[in-house]
Short mmCIF file of C-alpha atoms in Angstrom, two decimals:
data_model
loop_
_atom_site.label_atom_id
_atom_site.label_comp_id
_atom_site.label_asym_id
_atom_site.label_seq_id
_atom_site.Cartn_x
_atom_site.Cartn_y
_atom_site.Cartn_z
CA MET A 1492 -136.11 -39.75 -34.65
CA SER A 1493 -138.51 -40.32 -32.39
CA ALA A 1494 -138.19 -38.48 -28.43
CA SER A 1495 -138.21 -42.27 -26.60
CA THR A 1496 -135.21 -42.50 -28.75
CA SER A 1497 -133.34 -39.77 -28.72
CA PHE A 1498 -134.15 -39.88 -24.33
CA ARG A 1499 -132.50 -42.62 -24.82
CA ARG A 1500 -129.80 -42.18 -26.54
CA VAL A 1501 -128.61 -39.73 -23.69
CA LEU A 1502 -128.84 -42.05 -21.21
CA ASP A 1503 -127.30 -44.70 -22.16
CA SER A 1504 -124.74 -42.21 -23.24
CA ILE A 1505 -124.92 -41.20 -18.93
CA THR A 1506 -124.82 -44.83 -18.56
CA SER A 1507 -121.66 -45.32 -19.97
CA PHE A 1508 -119.97 -42.21 -18.25
CA THR A 1509 -120.57 -43.32 -14.70
CA SER A 1510 -119.04 -47.45 -15.80
CA ILE A 1511 -116.26 -45.97 -16.19
CA ARG A 1512 -113.68 -46.93 -13.19
CA PRO A 1513 -113.10 -44.03 -9.97
CA SER A 1514 -109.24 -44.48 -10.82
CA THR A 1515 -109.52 -43.95 -15.30
CA PHE A 1516 -111.87 -41.18 -14.57
CA ALA A 1517 -109.49 -39.71 -11.78
CA ILE A 1518 -106.60 -40.03 -14.32
CA LEU A 1519 -108.92 -38.40 -16.99
CA VAL A 1520 -109.79 -35.48 -15.32
CA PHE A 1521 -106.08 -35.19 -14.34
CA LEU A 1522 -105.13 -34.62 -17.30
CA THR A 1523 -107.79 -32.80 -18.78
CA PHE A 1524 -106.69 -30.13 -15.88
CA LEU A 1525 -102.87 -30.15 -16.38
CA TRP A 1526 -104.07 -29.37 -20.60
CA THR A 1527 -105.49 -26.70 -19.44
CA TYR A 1528 -103.69 -25.02 -17.18
CA VAL A 1529 -100.54 -25.51 -19.84
CA TYR A 1530 -102.27 -23.61 -22.29
CA VAL A 1531 -103.26 -20.95 -19.86
CA ARG A 1532 -99.73 -20.11 -18.70
CA ARG A 1533 -98.67 -20.47 -21.87
CA VAL A 1534 -100.90 -17.65 -22.98
CA THR A 1535 -100.52 -15.53 -20.19
CA LYS A 1536 -97.25 -15.71 -21.23
CA TYR A 1537 -97.00 -15.31 -23.84
CA ARG A 1538 -99.69 -12.01 -23.52
CA GLN A 1539 -96.87 -10.87 -21.19
CA ASP A 1540 -94.38 -11.19 -23.83
CA VAL A 1541 -96.47 -9.19 -26.13
CA GLU A 1542 -96.79 -6.52 -23.75
CA PHE A 1543 -92.96 -6.17 -23.04
CA GLY A 1544 -92.05 -6.32 -26.36
CA GLU A 1545 -94.99 -3.50 -26.95
CA ARG A 1546 -93.13 -1.24 -23.60
CA ASN A 1547 -89.64 -1.36 -24.28
CA GLY A 1548 -91.29 -0.37 -28.65
CA CYS A 1549 -89.74 -3.82 -30.05
CA LYS A 1550 -91.06 -4.80 -34.04
CA PRO A 1551 -90.99 -7.78 -35.63
CA PRO A 1552 -88.09 -8.56 -37.37
CA THR A 1553 -88.96 -8.33 -41.97
CA ALA A 1554 -85.72 -10.38 -42.78
CA LYS A 1555 -86.19 -13.74 -42.63
CA LEU A 1556 -84.33 -16.75 -43.82
CA ALA A 1557 -85.66 -18.12 -47.20
CA TYR A 1558 -86.65 -21.75 -47.75
CA SER A 1559 -89.06 -23.65 -50.06
CA TRP A 1560 -89.43 -26.78 -48.50
CA PRO A 1561 -91.47 -27.85 -45.73
CA LEU A 1562 -89.84 -26.65 -42.22
CA ALA A 1563 -86.22 -26.08 -43.78
CA LEU A 1564 -85.53 -29.32 -44.83
CA ASP A 1565 -84.35 -27.89 -48.44
CA VAL A 1566 -81.61 -25.41 -46.16
CA LEU A 1567 -80.92 -28.12 -43.66
CA LYS A 1568 -80.50 -30.89 -47.02
CA SER A 1569 -77.79 -27.82 -48.35
CA GLY A 1570 -76.10 -27.21 -45.26
CA PHE A 1571 -75.02 -31.36 -44.55
CA ARG A 1572 -73.98 -31.62 -48.25
CA ALA A 1573 -71.37 -28.11 -47.36
CA GLY A 1574 -70.48 -29.36 -44.02
CA ARG A 1575 -69.30 -32.62 -46.01
CA GLU A 1576 -67.64 -30.90 -48.98
CA LYS A 1577 -66.22 -29.01 -46.12
CA LYS A 1578 -67.80 -25.08 -47.05
CA LEU A 1579 -70.05 -24.43 -44.32
CA LEU A 1580 -68.93 -21.11 -43.10
CA ALA A 1581 -69.02 -19.89 -47.67
CA PHE A 1582 -73.00 -21.30 -47.28
CA PHE A 1583 -74.28 -19.23 -44.17
CA THR A 1584 -72.14 -16.69 -46.66
CA LYS A 1585 -74.71 -16.78 -48.97
CA HIS A 1586 -77.23 -17.10 -46.66
CA PHE A 1587 -76.56 -14.08 -44.69
CA ASP A 1588 -75.45 -11.91 -47.95
CA GLN A 1589 -79.08 -11.88 -48.82
CA LEU A 1590 -80.93 -11.33 -45.28
CA SER A 1591 -79.69 -8.07 -43.02
CA PRO A 1592 -77.28 -8.23 -39.83
CA THR A 1593 -80.31 -10.06 -37.98
CA ALA A 1594 -82.47 -12.10 -39.47
CA GLU A 1595 -85.18 -14.77 -38.12
CA VAL A 1596 -84.31 -18.18 -38.67
CA LYS A 1597 -87.47 -20.74 -38.76
CA ILE A 1598 -86.00 -24.26 -39.12
CA LEU A 1599 -87.67 -27.52 -38.46
CA GLY A 1600 -90.67 -25.69 -36.70
CA GLY A 1601 -88.10 -24.07 -33.97
CA LEU A 1602 -88.04 -20.61 -33.90
CA GLY A 1603 -84.82 -18.59 -32.85
CA TYR A 1604 -82.68 -15.84 -33.82
CA VAL A 1605 -79.58 -15.32 -36.37
CA THR A 1606 -76.71 -11.62 -35.82
CA GLN A 1607 -73.96 -10.60 -37.30
CA ASP A 1608 -74.63 -7.03 -35.44
CA PRO A 1609 -71.92 -5.86 -32.53
CA GLU A 1610 -74.90 -4.24 -31.14
CA ASN A 1611 -76.62 -7.38 -30.85
CA VAL A 1612 -73.68 -9.07 -30.19
CA GLU A 1613 -72.39 -7.32 -26.51
CA ALA A 1614 -76.20 -7.03 -25.82
CA LEU A 1615 -75.58 -11.59 -26.02
CA LEU A 1616 -72.04 -11.08 -23.80
CA SER A 1617 -72.45 -8.01 -21.52
CA THR A 1618 -75.71 -5.57 -21.09
CA HIS A 1619 -77.65 -8.70 -21.05
CA PHE A 1620 -75.65 -11.07 -20.46
CA GLN A 1621 -77.70 -12.15 -17.58
CA ASP A 1622 -81.00 -12.35 -19.94
CA PHE A 1623 -78.70 -15.57 -21.92
CA HIS A 1624 -77.22 -18.86 -21.36
CA LEU A 1625 -75.50 -22.26 -23.15
CA GLY A 1626 -78.06 -24.07 -23.05
CA HIS A 1627 -78.38 -27.01 -25.17
CA ARG A 1628 -74.34 -26.19 -25.96
CA SER A 1629 -73.20 -27.05 -22.45
CA MET A 1630 -74.78 -30.75 -22.91
CA ALA A 1631 -74.06 -31.53 -26.52
CA MET A 1632 -70.33 -30.37 -25.76
CA LYS A 1633 -70.15 -33.04 -21.67
CA ALA A 1634 -69.53 -36.07 -23.63
CA MET A 1635 -65.82 -34.99 -24.59
CA ILE A 1636 -64.93 -32.27 -22.02
CA GLY A 1637 -67.37 -33.40 -19.73
CA GLU A 1638 -68.33 -30.95 -16.60
CA GLY A 1639 -65.81 -27.15 -16.83
CA ILE A 1640 -65.66 -23.85 -17.18
CA PHE A 1641 -66.79 -24.51 -21.65
CA THR A 1642 -69.87 -25.72 -20.18
CA GLN A 1643 -71.52 -24.32 -17.26
CA ASP A 1644 -73.06 -21.26 -16.12
CA GLY A 1645 -74.07 -19.06 -13.10
CA ALA A 1646 -72.65 -19.63 -10.17
CA ALA A 1647 -70.60 -22.94 -11.00
CA TRP A 1648 -69.23 -21.22 -14.15
CA LYS A 1649 -67.99 -17.79 -12.06
CA HIS A 1650 -65.97 -20.51 -9.23
CA SER A 1651 -64.49 -21.98 -12.39
CA ARG A 1652 -63.83 -18.66 -13.56
CA GLU A 1653 -62.04 -17.22 -10.88
CA VAL A 1654 -59.80 -20.55 -10.48
CA LEU A 1655 -58.37 -20.09 -13.48
CA ARG A 1656 -57.68 -17.19 -13.75
CA ARG A 1657 -55.49 -16.88 -11.06
CA GLN A 1658 -53.42 -19.59 -12.56
CA PHE A 1659 -53.29 -17.54 -15.71
CA VAL A 1660 -51.98 -14.33 -13.91
CA ARG A 1661 -49.51 -16.71 -11.93
CA MET A 1662 -48.39 -18.42 -14.82
CA GLN A 1663 -44.40 -18.32 -15.72
CA TYR A 1664 -45.06 -18.37 -19.05
CA GLN A 1665 -45.19 -14.49 -18.53
CA ASN A 1666 -41.73 -14.08 -19.37
CA LEU A 1667 -41.84 -16.41 -22.08
CA GLU A 1668 -38.64 -18.84 -20.72
CA GLY A 1669 -41.36 -21.64 -21.31
CA PHE A 1670 -42.47 -21.29 -24.53
CA ARG A 1671 -38.55 -22.11 -25.63
CA GLU A 1672 -38.28 -25.38 -25.45
CA HIS A 1673 -40.91 -26.44 -27.29
CA LEU A 1674 -40.69 -23.59 -30.50
CA GLU A 1675 -36.97 -25.18 -29.98
CA ASN A 1676 -38.42 -28.48 -30.89
CA LEU A 1677 -41.05 -27.39 -33.62
CA ILE A 1678 -37.58 -25.79 -35.58
CA GLU A 1679 -35.94 -28.90 -34.73
CA ARG A 1680 -39.18 -30.98 -36.41
CA LEU A 1681 -39.54 -28.40 -39.82
CA LYS A 1682 -35.47 -28.80 -39.89
CA VAL A 1683 -35.14 -32.98 -41.04
CA SER A 1684 -38.12 -32.31 -43.47
CA SER A 1685 -37.82 -32.48 -47.00
CA GLY A 1686 -39.87 -31.15 -49.07
CA ILE A 1687 -43.50 -30.40 -49.47
CA THR A 1688 -44.42 -29.60 -45.04
CA ASP A 1689 -48.14 -28.92 -43.86
CA LEU A 1690 -47.30 -26.48 -41.08
CA GLN A 1691 -50.47 -27.33 -39.49
CA PRO A 1692 -50.17 -30.24 -37.36
CA MET A 1693 -46.43 -29.27 -37.02
CA PHE A 1694 -48.80 -26.26 -34.64
CA TYR A 1695 -50.56 -29.01 -33.28
CA ARG A 1696 -48.14 -29.88 -31.52
CA LEU A 1697 -46.21 -27.80 -30.85
CA THR A 1698 -49.62 -25.62 -28.65
CA LEU A 1699 -50.16 -29.36 -27.46
CA ASP A 1700 -46.92 -29.52 -26.15
CA THR A 1701 -47.39 -25.82 -24.63
CA THR A 1702 -50.16 -25.99 -23.42
CA ILE A 1703 -50.20 -30.04 -21.53
CA ALA A 1704 -45.85 -28.01 -19.76
CA MET A 1705 -48.30 -24.79 -19.25
CA ILE A 1706 -51.15 -27.26 -17.30
CA LEU A 1707 -48.28 -29.82 -15.55
CA GLY A 1708 -46.26 -27.75 -15.23
CA GLN A 1709 -42.91 -29.95 -16.14
CA PRO A 1710 -42.07 -31.95 -19.17
CA VAL A 1711 -44.40 -34.00 -20.79
CA GLU A 1712 -41.85 -36.92 -21.64
CA SER A 1713 -44.92 -39.17 -23.11
CA PHE A 1714 -45.52 -36.64 -25.86
CA LYS A 1715 -42.26 -37.29 -27.40
CA HIS A 1716 -43.97 -40.71 -28.61
CA GLU A 1717 -47.26 -42.58 -29.81
CA THR A 1718 -49.11 -41.36 -27.11
CA GLY A 1719 -49.67 -38.12 -27.55
CA ASP A 1720 -50.08 -39.21 -32.08
CA LEU A 1721 -53.25 -41.44 -30.37
CA PHE A 1722 -54.38 -38.57 -27.48
CA SER A 1723 -54.14 -35.79 -31.21
CA ARG A 1724 -56.12 -38.18 -32.58
CA ALA A 1725 -59.12 -39.13 -30.32
CA PHE A 1726 -58.74 -35.12 -30.07
CA ASP A 1727 -59.32 -34.67 -33.27
CA LYS A 1728 -62.41 -37.05 -33.45
CA ALA A 1729 -64.53 -35.67 -30.29
CA SER A 1730 -64.29 -32.04 -31.84
CA LEU A 1731 -65.31 -32.61 -34.98
CA VAL A 1732 -68.46 -35.18 -33.78
CA THR A 1733 -68.66 -32.31 -31.64
CA GLY A 1734 -69.19 -29.73 -33.12
CA THR A 1735 -71.75 -30.85 -35.20
CA ARG A 1736 -73.72 -32.10 -32.24
CA VAL A 1737 -73.45 -28.06 -30.64
CA ARG A 1738 -74.54 -26.91 -34.24
CA LEU A 1739 -77.56 -29.55 -34.16
CA GLY A 1740 -78.69 -27.40 -30.37
CA ASP A 1741 -81.86 -29.10 -28.31
CA MET A 1742 -81.75 -32.19 -31.52
CA TYR A 1743 -77.59 -32.47 -30.33
CA PHE A 1744 -78.58 -36.41 -29.13
CA LEU A 1745 -79.36 -38.20 -32.56
CA TYR A 1746 -75.97 -37.67 -34.39
CA ARG A 1747 -73.58 -39.73 -32.60
CA PRO A 1748 -71.06 -41.43 -34.97
CA LYS A 1749 -69.51 -44.66 -34.29
CA GLY A 1750 -66.01 -44.26 -32.80
CA PHE A 1751 -66.95 -40.95 -31.24
CA PHE A 1752 -67.92 -42.29 -27.66
CA LYS A 1753 -64.78 -44.25 -27.18
CA ALA A 1754 -62.42 -41.00 -28.73
CA CYS A 1755 -64.32 -38.47 -26.03
CA GLU A 1756 -63.27 -42.30 -23.61
CA THR A 1757 -59.71 -42.67 -25.15
CA ILE A 1758 -58.99 -38.40 -24.00
CA LYS A 1759 -60.59 -38.30 -20.85
CA ARG A 1760 -58.50 -41.67 -20.22
CA TYR A 1761 -54.91 -39.79 -21.04
CA THR A 1762 -55.79 -36.86 -19.83
CA TYR A 1763 -57.13 -38.92 -16.21
CA GLN A 1764 -53.05 -39.80 -16.20
CA PHE A 1765 -51.20 -37.20 -16.46
CA VAL A 1766 -53.24 -35.10 -14.14
CA THR A 1767 -52.66 -38.17 -11.67
CA GLU A 1768 -48.57 -37.87 -12.53
CA ALA A 1769 -48.83 -34.65 -12.24
CA LEU A 1770 -50.32 -34.36 -8.47
CA GLN A 1771 -48.54 -37.40 -7.67
CA ARG A 1772 -44.92 -35.82 -9.51
CA GLU A 1773 -45.84 -32.63 -7.47
CA SER A 1774 -45.95 -34.43 -3.26
CA GLU A 1775 -42.87 -36.13 -4.33
CA GLN A 1776 -41.19 -32.68 -4.87
CA PRO A 1777 -42.88 -30.49 -4.15
CA LEU A 1778 -42.92 -27.38 -5.29
CA GLU A 1779 -41.03 -24.19 -3.58
CA PRO A 1780 -43.41 -22.14 -1.40
CA GLU A 1781 -43.51 -19.31 -4.16
CA LYS A 1782 -44.26 -20.83 -7.08
CA THR A 1783 -47.48 -22.69 -7.35
CA SER A 1784 -48.60 -25.51 -10.54
CA PHE A 1785 -51.72 -25.20 -12.08
CA ILE A 1786 -52.54 -28.42 -11.50
CA GLY A 1787 -52.10 -28.87 -8.54
CA GLU A 1788 -54.62 -25.66 -7.57
CA LEU A 1789 -57.17 -27.23 -9.58
CA HIS A 1790 -56.88 -30.32 -7.22
CA ARG A 1791 -56.74 -28.04 -4.26
CA ASP A 1792 -59.87 -26.02 -4.98
CA ASN A 1793 -61.57 -29.52 -5.96
CA GLU A 1794 -60.33 -32.64 -4.60
CA ASP A 1795 -62.32 -34.56 -7.56
CA MET A 1796 -59.72 -36.05 -10.05
CA ARG A 1797 -63.02 -36.09 -12.30
CA LEU A 1798 -64.02 -32.63 -12.26
CA VAL A 1799 -60.53 -31.71 -12.40
CA ARG A 1800 -60.18 -33.71 -15.38
CA ASP A 1801 -62.65 -32.08 -16.96
CA GLN A 1802 -61.77 -28.51 -16.18
CA THR A 1803 -57.64 -29.62 -18.42
CA LEU A 1804 -59.76 -30.63 -21.11
CA ASN A 1805 -61.41 -27.66 -21.29
CA VAL A 1806 -58.10 -25.03 -21.24
CA LEU A 1807 -56.61 -27.94 -23.37
CA ILE A 1808 -59.18 -27.25 -26.12
CA ALA A 1809 -59.15 -23.70 -26.00
CA GLY A 1810 -54.81 -23.88 -25.74
CA ARG A 1811 -54.07 -26.04 -28.71
CA ASP A 1812 -57.08 -25.74 -31.29
CA THR A 1813 -56.92 -21.88 -31.67
CA THR A 1814 -53.66 -20.76 -31.90
CA ALA A 1815 -52.32 -23.73 -33.32
CA ALA A 1816 -55.26 -22.23 -36.07
CA THR A 1817 -54.61 -19.16 -36.43
CA LEU A 1818 -50.26 -20.09 -36.42
CA SER A 1819 -51.53 -21.61 -39.49
CA TYR A 1820 -53.83 -18.91 -40.99
CA ALA A 1821 -50.86 -16.51 -40.71
CA PHE A 1822 -48.97 -18.33 -43.58
CA ARG A 1823 -51.11 -19.05 -45.41
CA LEU A 1824 -51.95 -15.45 -45.44
CA LEU A 1825 -48.32 -14.24 -45.68
CA LEU A 1826 -46.62 -16.33 -48.23
CA ARG A 1827 -50.20 -15.20 -50.06
CA ASN A 1828 -48.92 -11.75 -49.36
CA PRO A 1829 -45.24 -12.21 -50.64
CA ILE A 1830 -45.60 -7.91 -49.77
CA VAL A 1831 -46.63 -7.88 -46.07
CA LEU A 1832 -44.22 -10.80 -45.83
CA SER A 1833 -41.76 -8.47 -46.68
CA ARG A 1834 -42.26 -5.82 -44.50
CA LEU A 1835 -42.72 -8.61 -41.61
CA ARG A 1836 -39.73 -9.87 -41.89
CA CYS A 1837 -37.71 -6.40 -42.03
CA GLU A 1838 -39.53 -5.70 -38.89
CA ILE A 1839 -38.16 -8.84 -37.46
CA ASP A 1840 -34.74 -8.59 -38.39
CA ASN A 1841 -34.62 -4.59 -36.71
CA THR A 1842 -35.93 -6.11 -33.67
CA VAL A 1843 -35.02 -9.50 -33.13
CA GLY A 1844 -32.17 -9.97 -35.44
CA SER A 1845 -30.74 -13.71 -35.03
CA GLU A 1846 -31.47 -13.83 -31.65
CA LYS A 1847 -33.31 -16.75 -30.70
CA ASN A 1848 -34.52 -15.94 -27.02
CA ILE A 1849 -37.59 -13.62 -28.08
CA THR A 1850 -39.23 -11.72 -25.68
CA ARG A 1851 -42.08 -9.59 -24.31
CA ALA A 1852 -39.94 -6.45 -25.15
CA HIS A 1853 -39.39 -8.06 -28.09
CA ILE A 1854 -42.44 -8.67 -28.90
CA GLN A 1855 -44.08 -5.52 -27.66
CA ARG A 1856 -41.41 -3.32 -30.05
CA MET A 1857 -43.09 -5.16 -32.96
CA PRO A 1858 -46.01 -3.64 -34.05
CA TYR A 1859 -46.36 -5.24 -37.92
CA LEU A 1860 -46.15 -8.37 -35.99
CA HIS A 1861 -48.81 -7.39 -34.06
CA ASN A 1862 -51.54 -6.28 -37.14
CA VAL A 1863 -50.92 -9.23 -39.11
CA ILE A 1864 -51.76 -11.89 -36.01
CA LYS A 1865 -55.15 -9.14 -35.54
CA GLU A 1866 -56.13 -9.24 -39.13
CA THR A 1867 -55.31 -13.21 -39.60
CA LEU A 1868 -58.13 -13.19 -36.65
CA ARG A 1869 -59.88 -10.72 -38.47
CA LEU A 1870 -60.46 -12.36 -41.67
CA TYR A 1871 -60.23 -16.54 -39.63
CA PRO A 1872 -61.49 -16.33 -36.04
CA PRO A 1873 -61.14 -19.45 -33.80
CA VAL A 1874 -64.79 -19.59 -32.87
CA PRO A 1875 -66.61 -18.59 -35.74
CA ILE A 1876 -70.29 -18.76 -34.35
CA ASN A 1877 -71.50 -19.61 -31.14
CA THR A 1878 -75.21 -19.36 -29.60
CA ARG A 1879 -76.87 -18.47 -26.82
CA PHE A 1880 -80.22 -19.45 -26.01
CA CYS A 1881 -82.38 -16.78 -23.79
CA ARG A 1882 -82.57 -17.22 -20.34
CA LYS A 1883 -86.04 -14.87 -19.37
CA THR A 1884 -87.96 -13.09 -21.73
CA THR A 1885 -86.37 -9.65 -23.27
CA ALA A 1886 -84.71 -7.36 -25.94
CA LEU A 1887 -82.22 -6.49 -28.26
CA PRO A 1888 -80.66 -3.80 -28.92
CA VAL A 1889 -81.02 -3.65 -33.41
CA GLY A 1890 -83.22 -5.99 -35.87
CA GLY A 1891 -86.54 -5.36 -35.73
CA GLY A 1892 -89.18 -3.06 -38.03
CA PRO A 1893 -88.72 -1.95 -41.78
CA ASP A 1894 -85.64 -0.65 -41.25
CA GLY A 1895 -84.23 -3.62 -38.79
CA ARG A 1896 -82.53 -0.50 -36.26
CA SER A 1897 -86.34 -1.34 -33.57
CA PRO A 1898 -85.92 -3.31 -30.75
CA LEU A 1899 -86.28 -7.11 -31.24
CA LEU A 1900 -87.80 -8.97 -28.73
CA VAL A 1901 -86.37 -12.57 -27.89
CA ARG A 1902 -88.67 -14.41 -25.82
CA GLU A 1903 -88.10 -17.03 -23.16
CA GLY A 1904 -85.78 -20.36 -24.47
CA MET A 1905 -85.40 -18.69 -28.24
CA PRO A 1906 -82.04 -18.92 -29.56
CA VAL A 1907 -80.01 -16.57 -30.66
CA ALA A 1908 -76.90 -16.99 -32.96
CA TYR A 1909 -73.91 -14.60 -33.43
CA SER A 1910 -71.38 -14.99 -36.37
CA VAL A 1911 -68.01 -12.71 -35.42
CA TYR A 1912 -66.95 -14.41 -38.49
CA HIS A 1913 -68.64 -12.77 -40.05
CA MET A 1914 -69.86 -9.38 -38.68
CA GLN A 1915 -65.63 -9.21 -39.21
CA ARG A 1916 -66.22 -9.60 -42.26
CA ARG A 1917 -68.44 -6.94 -42.57
CA GLU A 1918 -68.44 -4.34 -45.64
CA ASP A 1919 -69.69 -1.27 -43.92
CA LEU A 1920 -67.15 -1.97 -40.87
CA TYR A 1921 -64.20 -3.01 -43.00
CA GLY A 1922 -64.85 -1.41 -46.44
CA SER A 1923 -65.15 -2.68 -49.72
CA ASP A 1924 -61.46 -4.48 -49.48
CA ARG A 1925 -62.72 -6.10 -46.65
CA LEU A 1926 -61.89 -10.04 -48.05
CA ALA A 1927 -58.36 -8.85 -48.52
CA PHE A 1928 -55.66 -9.27 -46.06
CA ARG A 1929 -54.52 -5.94 -45.36
CA PRO A 1930 -52.92 -5.52 -41.44
CA GLU A 1931 -52.32 -1.81 -42.55
CA ARG A 1932 -55.99 -1.15 -42.02
CA TRP A 1933 -55.61 -1.61 -38.20
CA GLU A 1934 -52.49 0.99 -38.15
CA ASP A 1935 -53.97 5.10 -37.32
CA SER A 1936 -57.16 4.73 -36.73
CA GLU A 1937 -58.56 3.98 -39.99
CA LEU A 1938 -60.76 1.41 -37.26
CA ALA A 1939 -60.19 2.91 -34.05
CA SER A 1940 -63.84 3.50 -33.08
CA ILE A 1941 -64.88 -1.05 -34.18
CA GLY A 1942 -65.28 -1.56 -30.73
CA TRP A 1943 -67.42 -4.91 -30.50
CA GLY A 1944 -67.13 -5.15 -34.76
CA TYR A 1945 -63.97 -7.18 -33.27
CA LEU A 1946 -64.29 -10.19 -30.94
CA PRO A 1947 -61.63 -12.98 -32.29
CA PHE A 1948 -61.88 -13.94 -28.09
CA ASN A 1949 -65.36 -13.41 -27.62
CA GLY A 1950 -66.08 -10.53 -24.65
CA GLY A 1951 -68.14 -9.08 -21.84
CA PRO A 1952 -67.48 -11.96 -18.33
CA ARG A 1953 -66.28 -14.41 -20.54
CA LEU A 1954 -63.47 -12.56 -22.42
CA CYS A 1955 -61.01 -15.18 -23.24
CA LEU A 1956 -58.61 -15.68 -20.35
CA GLY A 1957 -56.03 -17.38 -22.41
CA LYS A 1958 -55.94 -14.84 -24.81
CA ASP A 1959 -52.56 -13.32 -23.41
CA PHE A 1960 -51.00 -17.13 -23.42
CA GLY A 1961 -52.21 -17.78 -27.43
CA LEU A 1962 -51.13 -13.60 -28.15
CA MET A 1963 -47.45 -14.00 -27.48
CA LEU A 1964 -47.18 -18.15 -28.18
CA ALA A 1965 -48.41 -16.88 -32.02
CA SER A 1966 -46.22 -14.35 -32.40
CA CYS A 1967 -43.31 -16.09 -30.52
CA GLY A 1968 -43.98 -19.00 -33.07
CA ILE A 1969 -43.49 -16.82 -36.31
CA VAL A 1970 -40.76 -14.97 -35.71
CA ARG A 1971 -38.80 -18.33 -34.82
CA VAL A 1972 -40.02 -19.52 -37.53
CA LEU A 1973 -39.49 -17.21 -40.08
CA GLN A 1974 -35.18 -16.53 -38.60
CA GLU A 1975 -34.88 -19.39 -39.59
CA PHE A 1976 -36.86 -20.62 -43.16
CA PRO A 1977 -36.10 -17.27 -44.48
CA ASN A 1978 -36.49 -18.74 -48.10
CA MET A 1979 -39.76 -19.76 -47.12
CA LYS A 1980 -42.45 -20.60 -49.89
CA LEU A 1981 -45.68 -21.49 -51.28
CA ALA A 1982 -46.17 -25.16 -52.14
CA PRO A 1983 -46.09 -25.67 -56.01
CA GLY A 1984 -50.07 -26.16 -56.53
CA GLU A 1985 -51.36 -24.96 -53.71
CA PRO A 1986 -54.22 -21.98 -54.80
CA LEU A 1987 -54.14 -18.49 -54.33
CA GLU A 1988 -57.97 -18.97 -53.38
CA GLU A 1989 -59.90 -15.56 -51.81
CA PRO A 1990 -60.38 -16.11 -48.30
CA GLY A 1991 -64.03 -17.24 -46.95
CA THR A 1992 -63.35 -19.18 -50.67
CA GLU A 1993 -61.09 -22.22 -49.28
CA ARG A 1994 -62.56 -25.86 -47.67
CA GLN A 1995 -62.50 -24.58 -43.57
CA HIS A 1996 -62.81 -27.94 -41.19
CA LEU A 1997 -65.24 -26.98 -39.04
CA THR A 1998 -65.30 -29.18 -35.18
CA LEU A 1999 -65.19 -26.41 -31.97
CA THR A 2000 -62.67 -24.04 -33.27
CA LEU A 2001 -62.05 -23.15 -37.15
CA SER A 2002 -58.47 -24.71 -39.30
CA ASN A 2003 -57.90 -25.10 -42.94
CA ALA A 2004 -58.87 -28.34 -44.28
CA ASN A 2005 -55.70 -28.03 -46.36
CA GLY A 2006 -53.22 -27.34 -43.82
CA CYS A 2007 -50.29 -24.67 -44.80
CA LYS A 2008 -48.32 -26.78 -47.06
CA VAL A 2009 -44.58 -25.11 -47.51
CA LEU A 2010 -40.87 -25.22 -49.30
CA LEU A 2011 -38.74 -24.61 -46.26
CA ASP A 2012 -35.97 -24.08 -48.46
#
């Protein structure tokens, strides 16, 4: 190539460059500057994170989720199949059993951790509480339950929690009188049942009626006909889809099956109706000065009816689903373990006899009943798996290094999933019979130091506000049903599966996909 030719090409290039319009040139310069800024910032942040990890003794994890296909698509495919078969938790168990209590998970290019280690769970929920937030989980849930305590973080969450905490403290159920009407309605419905009866939907009806009455402060006649059934069906549909959206993380918006948003609108419309009617009744018939209603206090705190409705929905999903599932699982386990059932019946006979008016004092004198519920919640925690997202770079106490006992660096934005379900089934925590239903394990000092290894009601600042409410309702429900139906038996043909192998319905909470089928006589 001649010198003149080379010179001509350079000149052509310069001429071409200078022919770019000033506006286009400015955009190119801006984009170049922006890319450079983002790149330099990421590199700087990465170096800062590495230095943070070194200062805190962090080591990389050696336990990592294994996969065969790019982006772990084989794991995703198997997971979706397990979800359709109602075996999702069993699918997780198969993978968790091959890993350390804390492991790295990389799916679709995203990096995060999953843990079933009590030390890490304590850090997530308590000691490092400020370092984590709900992240995409909030957005995934808002279509169904809007803006409330389960979707809020920071100052908004603190305010909601204080308002709701005051109401739970004042609740009229404290003497258990508020349960009686709904428990007797349950018993009457069971008495007219014939043949094989599924207790699970009956328990959902009980907890929905009880929670609605608690919130509105008066009987809810509308839930004695088809309105309650419409609400419940919409509630179940929306919960199932929302549970899947939560598990999809930042890709939640891709899952929007037909009927989902209609179901969300149905439950919001009915809840808004219940709220407005309750407030109208209260304005027409004011309560005595020393009394206050749950819904009235919510409205006085915030006059925006949409927010009152959303907060009510948040309480509803906790009060209805968790206690109903616990009751259903308790009876499934009791009827499959006749020795446990016989001992519990003796305690009820000796403490309560035929007295229908169950009091808190009665419940406090039944330690075996307490252990039965505690063991049920160990095997089937209402919220089996949850997730937090890292707000700022921090470290988990364990999970790094060859032995998994070194601190683990968690970078800003990373998700950390924690499984209470699997933690409460760990052999090193609960022994070789960890899958057995054995309420006696809670007697004496066998598990006196279990600490954060048992966490059915969450922990730290987000400890469940309705813990006492749920435990008392479940206790009364078990006592009354066993009083009235002493000859209850497992329905013919019902399998005797090992806990964890049965089909499970995983929405925002856990329930049994096959219900709780029994013969009452």
